[in-house]
Each structure stands twice: as structure tokens, then as C-alpha cells.
PDB file of C-alpha atoms in Angstrom:
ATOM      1  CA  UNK I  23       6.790 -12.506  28.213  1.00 51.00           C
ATOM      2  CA  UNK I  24       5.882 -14.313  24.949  1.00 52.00           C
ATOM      3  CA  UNK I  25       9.295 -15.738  24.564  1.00 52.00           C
ATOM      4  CA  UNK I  26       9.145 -16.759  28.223  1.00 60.00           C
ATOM      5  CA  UNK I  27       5.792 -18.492  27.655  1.00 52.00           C
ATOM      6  CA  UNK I  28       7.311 -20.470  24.346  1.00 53.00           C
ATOM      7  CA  UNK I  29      10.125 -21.150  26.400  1.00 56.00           C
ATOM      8  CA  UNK I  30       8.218 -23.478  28.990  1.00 54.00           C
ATOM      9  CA  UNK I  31       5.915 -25.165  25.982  1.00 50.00           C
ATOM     10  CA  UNK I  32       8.471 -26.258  23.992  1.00 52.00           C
ATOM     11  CA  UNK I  33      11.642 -26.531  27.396  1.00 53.00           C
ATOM     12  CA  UNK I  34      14.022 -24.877  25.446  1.00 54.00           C
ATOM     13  CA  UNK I  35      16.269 -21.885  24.311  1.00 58.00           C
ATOM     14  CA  UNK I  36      15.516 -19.400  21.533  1.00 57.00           C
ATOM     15  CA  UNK I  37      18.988 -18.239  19.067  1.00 62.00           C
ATOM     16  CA  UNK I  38      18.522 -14.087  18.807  1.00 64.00           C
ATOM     17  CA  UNK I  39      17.860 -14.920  15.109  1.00 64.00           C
ATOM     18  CA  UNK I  40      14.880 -17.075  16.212  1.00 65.00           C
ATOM     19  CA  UNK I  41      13.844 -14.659  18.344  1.00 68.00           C
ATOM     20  CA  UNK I  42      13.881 -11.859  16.075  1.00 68.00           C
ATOM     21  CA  UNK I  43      12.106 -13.751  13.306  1.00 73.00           C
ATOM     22  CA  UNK I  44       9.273 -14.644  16.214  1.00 74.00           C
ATOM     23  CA  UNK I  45       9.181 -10.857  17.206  1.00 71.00           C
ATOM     24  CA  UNK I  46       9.033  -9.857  13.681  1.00 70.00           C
ATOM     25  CA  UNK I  47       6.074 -11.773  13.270  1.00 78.00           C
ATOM     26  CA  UNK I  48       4.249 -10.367  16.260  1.00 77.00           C
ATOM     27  CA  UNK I  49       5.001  -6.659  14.696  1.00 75.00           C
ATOM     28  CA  UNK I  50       3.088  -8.245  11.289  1.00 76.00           C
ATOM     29  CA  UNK I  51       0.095  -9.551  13.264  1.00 82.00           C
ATOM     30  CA  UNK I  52      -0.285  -6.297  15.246  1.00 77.00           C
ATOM     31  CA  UNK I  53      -0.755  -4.551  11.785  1.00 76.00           C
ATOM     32  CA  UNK I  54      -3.346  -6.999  10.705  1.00 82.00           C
ATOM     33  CA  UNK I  55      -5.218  -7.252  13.716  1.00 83.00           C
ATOM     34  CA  UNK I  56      -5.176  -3.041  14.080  1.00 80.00           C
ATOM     35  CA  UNK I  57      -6.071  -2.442  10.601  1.00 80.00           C
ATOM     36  CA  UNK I  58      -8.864  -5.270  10.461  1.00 81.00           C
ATOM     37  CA  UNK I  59     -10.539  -3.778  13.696  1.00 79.00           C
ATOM     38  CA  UNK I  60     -10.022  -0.141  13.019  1.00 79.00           C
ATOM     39  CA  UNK I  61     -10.827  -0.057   9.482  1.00 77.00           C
ATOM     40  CA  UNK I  62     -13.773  -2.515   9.595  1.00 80.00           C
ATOM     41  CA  UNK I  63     -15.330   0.029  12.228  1.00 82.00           C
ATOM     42  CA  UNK I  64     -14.533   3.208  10.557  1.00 86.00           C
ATOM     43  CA  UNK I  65     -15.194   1.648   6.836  1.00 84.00           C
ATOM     44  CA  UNK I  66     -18.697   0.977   7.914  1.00 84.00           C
ATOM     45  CA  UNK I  67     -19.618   4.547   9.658  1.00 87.00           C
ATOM     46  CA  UNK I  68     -18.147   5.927   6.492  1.00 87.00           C
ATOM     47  CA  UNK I  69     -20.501   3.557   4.394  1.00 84.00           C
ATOM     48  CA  UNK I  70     -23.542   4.818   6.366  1.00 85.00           C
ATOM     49  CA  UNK I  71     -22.345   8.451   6.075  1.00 89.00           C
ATOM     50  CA  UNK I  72     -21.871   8.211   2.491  1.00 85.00           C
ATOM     51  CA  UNK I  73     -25.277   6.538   1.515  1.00 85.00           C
ATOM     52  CA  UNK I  74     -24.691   3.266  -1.171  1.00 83.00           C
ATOM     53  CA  UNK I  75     -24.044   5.317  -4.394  1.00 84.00           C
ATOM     54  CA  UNK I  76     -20.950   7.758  -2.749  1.00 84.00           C
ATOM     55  CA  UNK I  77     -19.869   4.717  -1.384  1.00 83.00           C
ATOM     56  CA  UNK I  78     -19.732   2.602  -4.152  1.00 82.00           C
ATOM     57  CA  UNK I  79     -18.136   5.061  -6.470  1.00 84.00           C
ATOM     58  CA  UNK I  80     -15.448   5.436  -3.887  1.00 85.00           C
ATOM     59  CA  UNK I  81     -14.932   2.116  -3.900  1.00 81.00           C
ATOM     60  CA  UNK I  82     -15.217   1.571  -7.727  1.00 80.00           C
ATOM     61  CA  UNK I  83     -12.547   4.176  -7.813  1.00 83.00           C
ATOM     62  CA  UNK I  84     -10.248   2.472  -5.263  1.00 83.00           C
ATOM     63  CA  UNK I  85     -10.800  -1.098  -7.117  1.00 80.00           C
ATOM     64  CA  UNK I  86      -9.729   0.399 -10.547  1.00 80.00           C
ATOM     65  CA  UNK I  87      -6.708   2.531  -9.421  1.00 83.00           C
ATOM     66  CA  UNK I  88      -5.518  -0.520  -7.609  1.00 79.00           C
ATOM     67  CA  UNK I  89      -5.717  -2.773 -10.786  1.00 75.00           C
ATOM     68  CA  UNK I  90      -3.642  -0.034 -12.733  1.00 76.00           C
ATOM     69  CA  UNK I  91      -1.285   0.868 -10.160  1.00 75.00           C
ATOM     70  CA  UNK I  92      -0.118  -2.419  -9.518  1.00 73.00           C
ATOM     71  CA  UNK I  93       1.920  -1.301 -12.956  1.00 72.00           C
ATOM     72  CA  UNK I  94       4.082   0.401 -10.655  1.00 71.00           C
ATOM     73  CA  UNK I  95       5.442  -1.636  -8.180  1.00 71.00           C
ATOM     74  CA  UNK I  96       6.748  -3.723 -12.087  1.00 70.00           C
ATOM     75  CA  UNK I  97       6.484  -6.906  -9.925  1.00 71.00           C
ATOM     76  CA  UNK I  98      10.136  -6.134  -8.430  1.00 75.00           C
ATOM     77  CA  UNK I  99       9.228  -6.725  -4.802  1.00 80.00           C
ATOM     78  CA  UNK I 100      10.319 -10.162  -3.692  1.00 82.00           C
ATOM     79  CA  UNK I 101      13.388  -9.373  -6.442  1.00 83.00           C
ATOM     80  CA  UNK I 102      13.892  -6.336  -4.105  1.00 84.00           C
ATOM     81  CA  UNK I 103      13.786  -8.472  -1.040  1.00 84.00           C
ATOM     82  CA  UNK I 104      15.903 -11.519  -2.283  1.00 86.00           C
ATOM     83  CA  UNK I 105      18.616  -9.313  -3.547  1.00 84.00           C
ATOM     84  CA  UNK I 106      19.074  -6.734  -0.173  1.00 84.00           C
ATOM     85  CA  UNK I 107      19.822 -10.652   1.608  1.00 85.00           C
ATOM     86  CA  UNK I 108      22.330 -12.006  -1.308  1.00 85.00           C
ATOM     87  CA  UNK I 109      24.323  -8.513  -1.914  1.00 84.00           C
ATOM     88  CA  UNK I 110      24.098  -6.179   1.079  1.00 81.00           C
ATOM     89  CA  UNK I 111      26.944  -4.348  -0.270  1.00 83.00           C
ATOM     90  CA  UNK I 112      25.060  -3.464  -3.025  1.00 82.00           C
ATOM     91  CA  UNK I 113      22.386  -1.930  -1.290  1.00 83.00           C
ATOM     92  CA  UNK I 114      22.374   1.489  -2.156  1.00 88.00           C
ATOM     93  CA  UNK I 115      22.172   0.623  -5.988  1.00 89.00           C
ATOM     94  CA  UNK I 116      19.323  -1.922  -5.581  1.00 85.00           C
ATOM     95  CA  UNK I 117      17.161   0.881  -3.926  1.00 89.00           C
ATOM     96  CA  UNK I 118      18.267   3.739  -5.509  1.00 88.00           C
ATOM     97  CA  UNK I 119      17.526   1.959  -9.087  1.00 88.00           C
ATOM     98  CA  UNK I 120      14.456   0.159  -7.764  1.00 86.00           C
ATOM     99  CA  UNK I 121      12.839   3.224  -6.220  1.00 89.00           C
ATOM    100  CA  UNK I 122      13.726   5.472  -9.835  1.00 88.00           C
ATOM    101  CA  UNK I 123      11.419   2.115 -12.201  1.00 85.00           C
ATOM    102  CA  UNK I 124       8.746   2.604  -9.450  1.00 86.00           C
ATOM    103  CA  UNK I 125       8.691   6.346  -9.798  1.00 87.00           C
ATOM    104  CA  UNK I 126       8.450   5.789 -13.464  1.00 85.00           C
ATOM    105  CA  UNK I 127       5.676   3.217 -13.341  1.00 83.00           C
ATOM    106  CA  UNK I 128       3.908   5.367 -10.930  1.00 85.00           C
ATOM    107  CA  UNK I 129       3.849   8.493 -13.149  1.00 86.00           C
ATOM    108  CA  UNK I 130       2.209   5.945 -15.927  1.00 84.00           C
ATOM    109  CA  UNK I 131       0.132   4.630 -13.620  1.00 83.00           C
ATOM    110  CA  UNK I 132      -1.775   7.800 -13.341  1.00 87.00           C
ATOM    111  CA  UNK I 133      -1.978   8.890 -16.267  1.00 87.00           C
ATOM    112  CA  UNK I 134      -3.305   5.514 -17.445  1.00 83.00           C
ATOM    113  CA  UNK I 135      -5.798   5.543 -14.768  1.00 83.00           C
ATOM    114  CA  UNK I 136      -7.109   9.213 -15.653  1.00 87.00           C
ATOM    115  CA  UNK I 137      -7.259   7.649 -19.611  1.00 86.00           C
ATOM    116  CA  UNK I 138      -9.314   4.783 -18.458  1.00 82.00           C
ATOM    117  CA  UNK I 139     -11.897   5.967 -16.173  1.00 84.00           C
ATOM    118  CA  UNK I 140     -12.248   8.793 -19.296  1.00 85.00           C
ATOM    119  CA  UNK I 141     -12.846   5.760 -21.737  1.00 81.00           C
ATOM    120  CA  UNK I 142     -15.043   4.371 -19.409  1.00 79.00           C
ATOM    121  CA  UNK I 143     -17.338   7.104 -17.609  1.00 80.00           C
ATOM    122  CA  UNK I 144     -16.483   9.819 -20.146  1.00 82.00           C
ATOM    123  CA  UNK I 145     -19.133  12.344 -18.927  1.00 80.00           C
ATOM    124  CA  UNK I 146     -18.725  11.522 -14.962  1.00 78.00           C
ATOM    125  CA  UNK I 147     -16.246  14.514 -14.229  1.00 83.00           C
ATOM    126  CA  UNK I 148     -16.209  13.476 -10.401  1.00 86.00           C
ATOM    127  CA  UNK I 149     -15.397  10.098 -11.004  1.00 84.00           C
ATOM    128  CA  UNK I 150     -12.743  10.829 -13.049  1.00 86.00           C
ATOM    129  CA  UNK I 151     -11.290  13.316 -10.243  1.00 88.00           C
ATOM    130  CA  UNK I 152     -11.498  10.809  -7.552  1.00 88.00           C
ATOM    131  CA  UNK I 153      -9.535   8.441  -9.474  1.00 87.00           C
ATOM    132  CA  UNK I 154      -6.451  10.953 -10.592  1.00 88.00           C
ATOM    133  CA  UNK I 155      -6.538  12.049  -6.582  1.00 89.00           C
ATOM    134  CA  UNK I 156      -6.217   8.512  -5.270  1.00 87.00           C
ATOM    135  CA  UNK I 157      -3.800   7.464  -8.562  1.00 87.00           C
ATOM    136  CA  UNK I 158      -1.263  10.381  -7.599  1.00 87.00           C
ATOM    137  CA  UNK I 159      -1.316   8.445  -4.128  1.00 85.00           C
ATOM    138  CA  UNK I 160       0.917   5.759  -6.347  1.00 84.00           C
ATOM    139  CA  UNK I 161       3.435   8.514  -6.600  1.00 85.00           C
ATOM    140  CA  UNK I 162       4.345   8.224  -2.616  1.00 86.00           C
ATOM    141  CA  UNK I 163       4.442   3.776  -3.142  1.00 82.00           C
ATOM    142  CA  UNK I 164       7.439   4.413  -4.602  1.00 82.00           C
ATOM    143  CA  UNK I 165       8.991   4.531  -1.073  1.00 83.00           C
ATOM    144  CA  UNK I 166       7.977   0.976  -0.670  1.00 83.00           C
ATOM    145  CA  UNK I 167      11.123  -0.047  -1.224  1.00 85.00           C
ATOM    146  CA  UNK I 168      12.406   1.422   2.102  1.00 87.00           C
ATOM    147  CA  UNK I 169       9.612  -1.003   3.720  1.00 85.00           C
ATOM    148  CA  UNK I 170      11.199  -3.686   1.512  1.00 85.00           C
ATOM    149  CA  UNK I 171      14.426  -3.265   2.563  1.00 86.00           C
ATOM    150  CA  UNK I 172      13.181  -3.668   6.393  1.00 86.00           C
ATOM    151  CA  UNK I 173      11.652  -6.647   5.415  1.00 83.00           C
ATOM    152  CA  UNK I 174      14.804  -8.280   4.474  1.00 81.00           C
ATOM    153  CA  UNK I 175      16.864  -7.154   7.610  1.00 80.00           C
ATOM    154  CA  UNK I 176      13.620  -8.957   9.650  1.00 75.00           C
ATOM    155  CA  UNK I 177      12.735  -6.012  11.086  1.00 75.00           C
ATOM    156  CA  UNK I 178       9.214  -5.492  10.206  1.00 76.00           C
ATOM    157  CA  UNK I 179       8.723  -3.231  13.557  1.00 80.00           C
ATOM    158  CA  UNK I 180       9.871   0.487  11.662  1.00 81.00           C
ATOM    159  CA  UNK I 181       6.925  -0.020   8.492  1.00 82.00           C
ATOM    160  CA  UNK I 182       4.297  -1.128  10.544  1.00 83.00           C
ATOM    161  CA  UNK I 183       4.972   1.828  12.695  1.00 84.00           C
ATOM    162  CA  UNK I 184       5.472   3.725   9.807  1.00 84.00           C
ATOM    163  CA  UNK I 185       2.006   3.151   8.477  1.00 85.00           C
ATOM    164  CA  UNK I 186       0.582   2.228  11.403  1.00 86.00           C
ATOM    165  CA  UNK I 187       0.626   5.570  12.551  1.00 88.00           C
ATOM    166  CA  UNK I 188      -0.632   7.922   9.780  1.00 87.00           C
ATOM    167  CA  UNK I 189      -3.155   4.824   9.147  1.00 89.00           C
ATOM    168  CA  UNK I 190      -4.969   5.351  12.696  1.00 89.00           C
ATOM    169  CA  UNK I 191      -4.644   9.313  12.189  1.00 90.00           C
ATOM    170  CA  UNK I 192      -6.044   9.436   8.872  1.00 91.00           C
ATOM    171  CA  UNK I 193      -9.150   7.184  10.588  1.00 89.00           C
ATOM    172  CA  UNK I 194      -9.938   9.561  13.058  1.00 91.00           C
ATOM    173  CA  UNK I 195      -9.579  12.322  10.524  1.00 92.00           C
ATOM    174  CA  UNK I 196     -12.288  10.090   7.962  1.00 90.00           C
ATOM    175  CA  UNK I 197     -14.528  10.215  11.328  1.00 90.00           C
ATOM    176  CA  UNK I 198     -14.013  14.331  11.373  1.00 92.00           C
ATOM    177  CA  UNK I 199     -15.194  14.338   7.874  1.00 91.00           C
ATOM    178  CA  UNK I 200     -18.171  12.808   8.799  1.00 91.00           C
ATOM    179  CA  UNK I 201     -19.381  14.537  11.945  1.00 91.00           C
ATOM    180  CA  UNK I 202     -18.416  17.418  10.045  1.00 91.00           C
ATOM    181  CA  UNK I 203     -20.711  16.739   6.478  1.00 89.00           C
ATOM    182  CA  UNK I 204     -18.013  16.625   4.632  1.00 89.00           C
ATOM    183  CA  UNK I 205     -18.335  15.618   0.666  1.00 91.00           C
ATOM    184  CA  UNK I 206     -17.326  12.491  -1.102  1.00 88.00           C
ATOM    185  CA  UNK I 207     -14.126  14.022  -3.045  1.00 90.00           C
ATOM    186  CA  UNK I 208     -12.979  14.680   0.902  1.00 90.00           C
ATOM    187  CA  UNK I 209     -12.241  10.558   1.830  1.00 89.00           C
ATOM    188  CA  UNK I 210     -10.995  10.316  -1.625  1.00 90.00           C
ATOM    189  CA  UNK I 211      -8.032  13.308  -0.395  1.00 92.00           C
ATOM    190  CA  UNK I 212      -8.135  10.891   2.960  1.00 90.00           C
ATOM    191  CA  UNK I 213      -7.126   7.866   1.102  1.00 88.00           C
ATOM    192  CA  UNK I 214      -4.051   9.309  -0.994  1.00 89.00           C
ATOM    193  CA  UNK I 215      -2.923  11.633   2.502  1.00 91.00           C
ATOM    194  CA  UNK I 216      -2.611   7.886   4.250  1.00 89.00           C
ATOM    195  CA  UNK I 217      -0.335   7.168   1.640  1.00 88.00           C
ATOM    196  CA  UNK I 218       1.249  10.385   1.950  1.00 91.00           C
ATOM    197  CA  UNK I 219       2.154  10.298   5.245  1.00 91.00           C
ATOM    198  CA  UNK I 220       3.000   6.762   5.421  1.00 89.00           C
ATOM    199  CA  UNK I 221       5.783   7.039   2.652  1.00 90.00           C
ATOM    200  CA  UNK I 222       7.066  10.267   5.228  1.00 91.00           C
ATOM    201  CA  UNK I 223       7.178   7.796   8.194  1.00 89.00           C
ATOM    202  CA  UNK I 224       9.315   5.375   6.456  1.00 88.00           C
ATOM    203  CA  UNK I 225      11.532   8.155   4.780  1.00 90.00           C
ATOM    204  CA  UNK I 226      12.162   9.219   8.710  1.00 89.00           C
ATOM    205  CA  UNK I 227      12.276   5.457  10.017  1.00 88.00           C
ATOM    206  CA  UNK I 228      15.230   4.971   7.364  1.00 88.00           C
ATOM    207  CA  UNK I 229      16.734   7.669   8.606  1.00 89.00           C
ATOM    208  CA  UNK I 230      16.694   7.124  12.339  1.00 87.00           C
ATOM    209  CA  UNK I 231      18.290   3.567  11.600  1.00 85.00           C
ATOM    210  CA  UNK I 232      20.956   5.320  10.244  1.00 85.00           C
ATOM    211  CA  UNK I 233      20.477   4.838   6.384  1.00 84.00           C
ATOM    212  CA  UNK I 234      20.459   7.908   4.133  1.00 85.00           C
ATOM    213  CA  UNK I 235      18.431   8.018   1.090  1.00 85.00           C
ATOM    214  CA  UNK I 236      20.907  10.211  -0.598  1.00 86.00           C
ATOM    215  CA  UNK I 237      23.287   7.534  -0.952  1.00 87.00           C
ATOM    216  CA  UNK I 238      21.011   5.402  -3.214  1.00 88.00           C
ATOM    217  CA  UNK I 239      22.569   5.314  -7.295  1.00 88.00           C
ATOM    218  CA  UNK I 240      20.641   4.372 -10.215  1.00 87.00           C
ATOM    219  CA  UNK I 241      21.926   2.552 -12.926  1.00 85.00           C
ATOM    220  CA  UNK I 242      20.687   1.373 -16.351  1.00 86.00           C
ATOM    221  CA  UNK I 243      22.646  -1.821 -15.709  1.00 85.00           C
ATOM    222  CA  UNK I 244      20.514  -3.027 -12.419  1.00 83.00           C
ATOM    223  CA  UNK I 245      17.526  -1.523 -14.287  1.00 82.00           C
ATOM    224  CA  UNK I 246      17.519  -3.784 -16.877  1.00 86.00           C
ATOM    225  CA  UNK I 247      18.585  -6.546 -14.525  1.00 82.00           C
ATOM    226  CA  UNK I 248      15.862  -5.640 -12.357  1.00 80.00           C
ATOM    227  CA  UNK I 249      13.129  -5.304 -15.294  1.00 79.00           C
ATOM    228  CA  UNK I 250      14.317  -8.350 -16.819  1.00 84.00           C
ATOM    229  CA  UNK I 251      13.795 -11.052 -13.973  1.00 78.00           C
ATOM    230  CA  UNK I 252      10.319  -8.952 -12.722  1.00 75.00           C
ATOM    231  CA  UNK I 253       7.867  -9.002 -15.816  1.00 72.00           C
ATOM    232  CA  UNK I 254       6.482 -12.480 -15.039  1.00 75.00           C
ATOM    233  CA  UNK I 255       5.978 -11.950 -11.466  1.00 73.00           C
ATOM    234  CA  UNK I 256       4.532  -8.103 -13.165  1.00 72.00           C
ATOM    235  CA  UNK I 257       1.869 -10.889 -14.817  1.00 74.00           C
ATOM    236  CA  UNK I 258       0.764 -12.891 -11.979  1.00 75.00           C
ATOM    237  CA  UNK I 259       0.738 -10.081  -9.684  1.00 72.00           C
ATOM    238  CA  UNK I 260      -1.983  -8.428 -12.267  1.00 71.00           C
ATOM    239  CA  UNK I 261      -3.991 -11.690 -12.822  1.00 75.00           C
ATOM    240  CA  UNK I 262      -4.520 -11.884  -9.331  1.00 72.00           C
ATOM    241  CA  UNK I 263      -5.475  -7.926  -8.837  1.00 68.00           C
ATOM    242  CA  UNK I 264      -7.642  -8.498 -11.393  1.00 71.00           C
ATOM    243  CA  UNK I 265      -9.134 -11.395 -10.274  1.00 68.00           C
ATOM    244  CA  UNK I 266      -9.917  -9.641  -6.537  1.00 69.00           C
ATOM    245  CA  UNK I 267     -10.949  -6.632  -8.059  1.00 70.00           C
ATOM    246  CA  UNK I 268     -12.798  -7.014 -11.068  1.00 71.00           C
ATOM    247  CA  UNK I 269     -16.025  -7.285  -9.793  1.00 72.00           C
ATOM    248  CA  UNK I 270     -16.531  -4.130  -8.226  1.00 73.00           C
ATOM    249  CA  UNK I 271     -15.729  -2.582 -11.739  1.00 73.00           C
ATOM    250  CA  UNK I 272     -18.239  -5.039 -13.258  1.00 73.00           C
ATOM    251  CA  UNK I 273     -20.789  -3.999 -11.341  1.00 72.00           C
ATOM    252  CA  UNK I 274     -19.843  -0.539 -11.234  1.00 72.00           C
ATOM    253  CA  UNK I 275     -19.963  -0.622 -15.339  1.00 71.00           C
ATOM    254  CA  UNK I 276     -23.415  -2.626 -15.529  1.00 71.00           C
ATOM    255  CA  UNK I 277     -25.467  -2.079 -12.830  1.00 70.00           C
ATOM    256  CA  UNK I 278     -24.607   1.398 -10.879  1.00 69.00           C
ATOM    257  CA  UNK I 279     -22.176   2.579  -7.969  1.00 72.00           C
ATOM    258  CA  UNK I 280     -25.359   1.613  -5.678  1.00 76.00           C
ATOM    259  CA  UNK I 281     -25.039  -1.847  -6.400  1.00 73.00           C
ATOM    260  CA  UNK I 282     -21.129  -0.978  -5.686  1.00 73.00           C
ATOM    261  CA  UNK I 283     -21.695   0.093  -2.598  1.00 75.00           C
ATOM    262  CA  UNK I 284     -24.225  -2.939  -1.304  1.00 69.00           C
ATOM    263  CA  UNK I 285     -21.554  -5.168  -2.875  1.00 72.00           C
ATOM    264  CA  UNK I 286     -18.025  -3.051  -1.113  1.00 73.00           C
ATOM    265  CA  UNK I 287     -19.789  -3.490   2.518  1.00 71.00           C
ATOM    266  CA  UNK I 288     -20.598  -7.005   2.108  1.00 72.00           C
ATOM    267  CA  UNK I 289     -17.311  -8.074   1.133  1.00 73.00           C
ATOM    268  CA  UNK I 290     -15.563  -5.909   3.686  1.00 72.00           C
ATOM    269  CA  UNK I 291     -17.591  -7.769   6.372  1.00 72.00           C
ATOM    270  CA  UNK I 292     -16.423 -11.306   4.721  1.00 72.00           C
TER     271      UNK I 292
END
């Protein structure tokens, strides 16, 4: 129906490649739209379940694991993307060795995390649990690369699905927790199962389009290749992380997860 509407604005005919590229786009704004409405509702019964401190330590504990993670995705993403379009052939390598460096990074990643939040809050024992249970969530991004291999064949429909999926599950599993009492360390399990399941949905869309995982190769060759042309997109990618998330750790550091929590609501509204 869309393309029929387009059709009579513009009086003419769509090539399949234009029309994939439109329907791919329609798949991306479905996500956005779904997870803007869904999560903004369930993010704010959760904030009211969890009172401002809960809340803003689970968000303080989101903010900094999503600084340090951002070590493992090593910046190779749009090197991921633009290389599955130039070499097709060499598809299997390009996965395999990308998925193996973001398996790596993601193993760092926790650890680092756990060694930070220790620096930082050394006596807060739950706060440093909540952080190593949504960190080992970083483990399961290393299937990202299946989502960016989608993304270069234009076909955006199989992650959004994907995540799409576990993402409204996991929601009406956060609103369980709460009509059920459940305690803080509970949506912190929530968060890293969304992950979870979403890196199993793409595992099984890959393999209903007729891809098998055990094909991918790793080799030190594409590794270095890889690591070589990422580490400046590695830079910006953390500049900007930092930039977005920062604050929440400021606050959290100076003035107290309450202040956190005022601050996480507002700017999920905004």
C-alpha cells in the first residue's frame, strides 16, 4: 500500500532495489517508533517502582557499562558493513574474524568495568554487582555482527525482529517484576537477558536465511587489517559515548544516585 501511495505522488515506477531500500527503512522506523513508545511507558512505571535512588543507580550502572563496553565493538562496525558490500566472497572471514576481536574486547570490557566501579564505589558491593551483570551482557554484542551483515544485504527486517521480539518480552517481564516486588539486582538480570535473547534471535534469523555460523574463519591477517583501519573510528565512537553519558556518572559520583534518578527520567522524557 505504501509503495502504491508513493507511486501516485511522485507518477512513477519503483526498481526492486528502490523498493527494498524504502521497505528497509520502514522495518528501521518500526523499531524506533516501538521501542520509543514501549520503553518510555515501561521505563517510567519502573522509575516509580524503584523510588529515585534504585533508579538512579540502575541507571548510573547502565551509563558506565555503556562507556566501557563501547571497547568492544573496537569501532569495526561501518568497516564490517563496507567490507560484506565490496568482498561478498569473503564473507565468512570478515565475520568469523570480526565476531572473535569483539569477543575479545567484550571479555575486557568486563573486567574493566568490574575494576572501575571498584576504584570508584569501592565499598558499594551492589553497585559493583549490577555493573559485572549488565557488563557480561557485552559478551552476547558480539553477535552484532550477524545484524551487521543484514544491514549490508538491506535487509534490516530479520534484526529488528530479532530484537524486537525479546525487547517487548523482556518489557512485560520488567512489568512482572514490579507487580511482583521484585528487587533492584532483578531489572539489572532484565537488562543483560534482553541482550541475551536478542543475540539468540539473530543466531536463528542467520540461520533461517540460510547462513551457517560454523562456516565463519578467523585469521590474524583480517585481524590486523580489521584493527588497523578501526582505532580512529574506536576514538570518536568513545568521545561521543562519553560525551552522552558522562553526566549521569558525574552526578552519580558528586551528588548521589537520587539526583541520578531525577536526572535519568528527565532525560528519558526529552
Amino acid at each position: 500500500m505504501i509503495f502504491n501511495l508513493i507511486k501516485k505522488i511522485t507518477g512513477g515506477e519503483f526498481s526492486p532495489s528502490y523498493k527494498k531500500v524504502l521497505g528497509n527503512t520502514g522495518w528501521l522506523l518500526f523499531d524506533r517508533v516501538l521501542r520509543m513508545s514501549v520503553g518510555l511507558y515501561v521505563t517510567v512505571w519502573v522509575a516509580r517502582y524503584l523510588g529515585p535512588e534504585q533508579f538512579g543507580l540502575l541507571n548510573y550502572a547502565l551509563a558506565l557499562t555503556a562507556i566501557i563496553s563501547l571497547l568492544s565493538t573496537l569501532g569495526l562496525e561501518q568497516i564490517i558493513i563496507r567490507d560484506l558490500v565490496k568482498e561478498p566472497s569473503a564473507k565468512n572471514v570478515t565475520l568469523g574474524t570480526s565476531f572473535v576481536l569483539k569477543l575479545s574486547g567484550s571479555f575486557f570490557s568486563i573486567v574493566f568495568s568490574i575494576i572501575i566501579v571498584s576504584l570508584m564505589r569501592p565499598s558499594e558491593y551492589l553497585t559493583i554487582f549490577i555493573v559485572g551483570i549488565i557488563a557480561t551482557g557485552t559478551l552476547f554484542q558480539s553477535s552484532d555482527v550477524i545484524d551487521l551483515f543484514f544491514k549490508s544485504q538491506v535487509a534490516s527486517k530479520y534484526p529488528v525482529l530479532s530484537k524486537s521480539i525479546p525487547f517487548i518480552i523482556i518489557n512485560f517481564f520488567k512489568i512482572y517484576l514490579i507487580l511482583n516486588n521484585a528487587p533492584l539486582i532483578a531489572f539489572a538480570w532484565a537488562a543483560m537477558a534482553e541482550v541475551a535473547f536478542g543475540a539468540l534471535g539473530l543466531m536463528i534469523a542467520y540461520r533461517l536465511t540460510k547462513n551457517d555460523i560454523k562456516e565463519w574463519k578467523f585469521t590474524y591477517k583480517r585481524a590486523k587489517e580489521l584493527l588497523t583501519e578501526s582505532w580512529p573510528l574506536l576514538l570518536s565512537g568513545i568521545a561521543v559515548l562519553i560525551y552522552m553519558k558522562i553526566d549521569q556518572i558525574m552526578l552519580g559520583q558528586i551528588v548521589g544516585d537520587t539526583s541520578v534518578g531525577h536526572y535519568s527520567a528527565a532525560l528519558k522524557l526529552s
